[in-house]
C-alpha positions as a printed Julia matrix, in Angstrom:
209×3 Matrix{Float64}:
 -22.42  -28.17  29.42
 -19.42  -30.06  28.0
 -19.71  -32.1   24.83
 -19.52  -35.5   26.49
 -20.62  -37.31  23.34
 -17.38  -36.05  21.81
 -15.37  -37.37  24.75
 -17.06  -40.79  25.0
 -16.07  -41.91  21.53
 -13.45  -44.59  21.01
 -10.63  -43.47  18.77
 -11.49  -39.78  18.84
  -8.43  -37.57  18.44
  -7.72  -34.01  19.53
  -4.61  -31.92  18.97
  -3.4   -29.12  21.22
   0.0   -27.52  20.74
   2.32  -30.45  19.9
   0.29  -33.11  21.76
  -2.28  -35.49  20.24
  -4.97  -36.85  22.57
  -6.4   -40.27  21.59
  -9.38  -41.66  23.53
  -9.62  -45.35  24.51
 -12.47  -47.06  26.43
 -11.51  -49.7   28.98
 -14.15  -51.85  30.76
 -13.49  -52.0   34.51
 -16.04  -54.61  35.51
 -19.15  -54.31  37.61
 -20.03  -51.93  40.44
 -22.44  -53.38  42.99
 -24.99  -50.89  44.36
 -26.98  -52.58  47.14
 -28.99  -49.43  47.9
 -28.98  -47.81  44.46
 -27.6   -44.6   46.0
 -24.6   -43.8   43.82
 -21.81  -41.62  45.17
 -18.72  -40.19  43.46
 -15.76  -39.14  45.59
 -12.05  -39.26  46.35
 -11.75  -42.59  48.23
  -8.78  -41.26  50.21
 -10.74  -38.42  51.83
 -14.25  -39.77  52.37
 -16.47  -38.03  54.88
 -19.54  -39.23  56.76
 -21.33  -36.2   55.33
 -20.71  -37.23  51.72
 -24.01  -37.33  49.83
 -25.26  -39.61  47.07
 -26.62  -38.19  43.84
 -30.23  -37.1   44.01
 -31.04  -39.35  41.04
 -31.25  -42.84  42.52
 -30.97  -46.17  40.72
 -32.52  -49.57  41.21
 -30.27  -51.68  43.47
 -28.13  -53.94  41.33
 -24.92  -54.34  39.35
 -23.76  -51.74  36.85
 -20.92  -51.79  34.32
 -18.16  -49.22  34.68
 -15.89  -47.97  31.89
 -12.8   -45.77  32.09
 -12.2   -43.45  29.15
  -8.44  -43.1   28.97
  -6.7   -40.45  26.93
  -3.34  -41.47  25.47
  -1.18  -38.37  25.01
   1.19  -38.7   22.07
   4.24  -36.62  21.23
   6.22  -37.14  18.04
   4.01  -40.15  17.16
   4.75  -42.07  20.35
   2.92  -42.47  23.64
   3.99  -39.86  26.15
   1.58  -40.46  29.03
  -1.88  -41.76  29.87
  -4.61  -39.89  31.74
  -8.1   -41.02  32.75
 -10.4   -38.53  31.04
 -13.71  -39.87  32.36
 -15.29  -42.57  34.5
 -18.63  -43.88  33.26
 -21.29  -45.96  34.98
 -23.63  -47.55  32.43
 -27.27  -47.79  33.53
 -28.83  -48.88  30.24
 -27.52  -49.54  26.76
 -29.44  -46.82  24.97
 -28.23  -43.67  23.24
 -27.87  -40.57  25.41
 -29.69  -37.58  23.93
 -29.15  -35.09  26.76
 -26.78  -34.45  29.66
 -27.41  -32.68  32.94
 -25.23  -31.95  35.94
 -25.52  -34.69  38.57
 -26.58  -33.04  41.82
 -26.78  -34.01  45.48
 -29.66  -32.81  47.65
 -27.69  -29.95  49.2
 -26.7   -28.45  45.82
 -28.45  -25.26  44.78
 -28.08  -24.95  41.02
 -29.57  -21.45  41.02
 -26.38  -20.27  42.71
 -24.13  -21.38  39.84
 -22.63  -18.72  37.61
 -22.2   -19.47  33.88
 -19.38  -21.96  33.43
 -19.48  -23.12  37.07
 -20.43  -26.62  38.21
 -20.91  -28.76  41.29
 -18.61  -31.73  41.76
 -16.31  -33.35  44.27
 -12.85  -32.41  45.43
  -9.83  -34.67  44.95
  -6.84  -34.45  47.29
  -5.19  -37.86  46.77
  -5.19  -38.0   42.97
  -8.03  -40.53  42.69
 -11.72  -40.57  41.86
 -14.27  -43.32  42.38
 -17.84  -44.58  42.1
 -19.46  -46.62  44.87
 -22.67  -47.17  46.77
 -23.2   -44.62  49.53
 -22.85  -47.43  52.07
 -19.28  -48.01  50.86
 -18.5   -44.31  51.24
 -19.8   -44.43  54.82
 -17.61  -47.44  55.62
 -14.52  -45.84  54.09
 -15.11  -42.74  56.21
 -14.59  -44.91  59.31
 -11.22  -46.24  58.12
  -7.94  -44.83  59.36
  -4.9   -44.33  57.13
  -3.51  -47.78  57.93
  -6.77  -49.47  56.94
  -6.74  -47.57  53.67
  -3.11  -48.31  52.83
  -3.6   -52.0   53.59
  -6.59  -52.27  51.25
  -5.31  -49.93  48.54
  -1.59  -50.58  48.22
  -0.26  -47.84  45.91
   2.47  -50.2   44.71
  -0.26  -52.33  43.12
  -1.87  -49.49  41.17
  -1.27  -49.96  37.45
   0.04  -47.22  35.19
  -1.58  -48.84  32.17
  -3.89  -49.49  30.53
  -5.93  -47.55  33.15
  -3.82  -45.46  35.53
  -4.65  -46.06  39.18
  -7.4   -48.61  38.51
  -8.43  -50.49  41.64
 -11.54  -52.55  42.36
 -11.99  -53.42  46.02
 -14.87  -55.04  47.94
 -15.42  -52.85  51.0
 -18.67  -54.24  52.43
 -18.17  -57.98  52.83
 -21.81  -58.54  53.8
 -23.3   -57.12  50.61
 -20.28  -57.5   48.33
 -20.41  -53.77  47.58
 -17.19  -52.52  46.0
 -15.48  -49.3   45.07
 -14.01  -48.77  41.6
 -11.34  -46.08  41.48
  -8.95  -44.55  38.96
  -6.41  -41.77  38.83
  -8.26  -38.49  38.42
  -7.16  -36.84  35.21
  -4.26  -34.5   35.91
  -4.5   -35.26  39.65
  -6.0   -33.21  42.46
  -8.8   -30.84  41.57
 -12.57  -30.46  41.48
 -14.53  -32.62  39.06
 -18.14  -32.66  37.85
 -20.36  -35.68  37.21
 -23.17  -35.67  34.65
 -26.33  -37.73  34.15
 -27.08  -38.88  30.62
 -30.71  -39.46  29.66
 -32.37  -41.35  26.83
 -34.94  -39.92  24.44
 -37.69  -41.08  26.82
 -36.0   -39.39  29.78
 -34.66  -42.54  31.43
 -31.21  -42.46  33.05
 -28.64  -44.1   30.76
 -25.34  -43.23  32.43
 -23.38  -41.26  34.98
 -20.06  -39.79  33.82
 -17.4   -38.0   35.85
 -15.41  -35.68  33.62
 -11.77  -35.34  34.76
 -11.27  -32.34  32.46
  -8.39  -33.8   30.43
  -9.46  -33.54  26.8
  -8.96  -30.05  25.35
């Protein structure tokens, strides 16, 4: 299990080779979950078989934060990478983390160091209600490019940040960011409070050394 408490700390610094990694939190607004079934996925390759996490939430609005790592070389900013995407469920300290699973996952099959997650093929990761994922799966490439114009994606402060209402009836949106170093396979974790309540979901984009 990664040390997410170490990652989710504003101003934390890590040095590897000649690069310094400095972590910054950036609020991204509110994610609307009409069904409470949270899904994490690459919005460019959604599938009707995508599953929500087994841990469900009460329908409602939840704050989302991007944890951006600023990579510095020779005391100046070199590049920015999104290290993690966090959905805040309650403002209480997290005392334990567990891998976020979907119903089809079989954790007994994992070898030490392995994890379940979602694949990224378009360099982006997102949180949304399962209903939004289902709608996106019906879109063709033109629909997607019209809604998510790459020319509008910012490079800073949060690379690739986009917040788009997908379900006009419910107002449900998708919040997306660039996924760490790009394409890959990324895990999401559930943080729990001392009483066992869910406090957060965090996708780790495996940036911080």
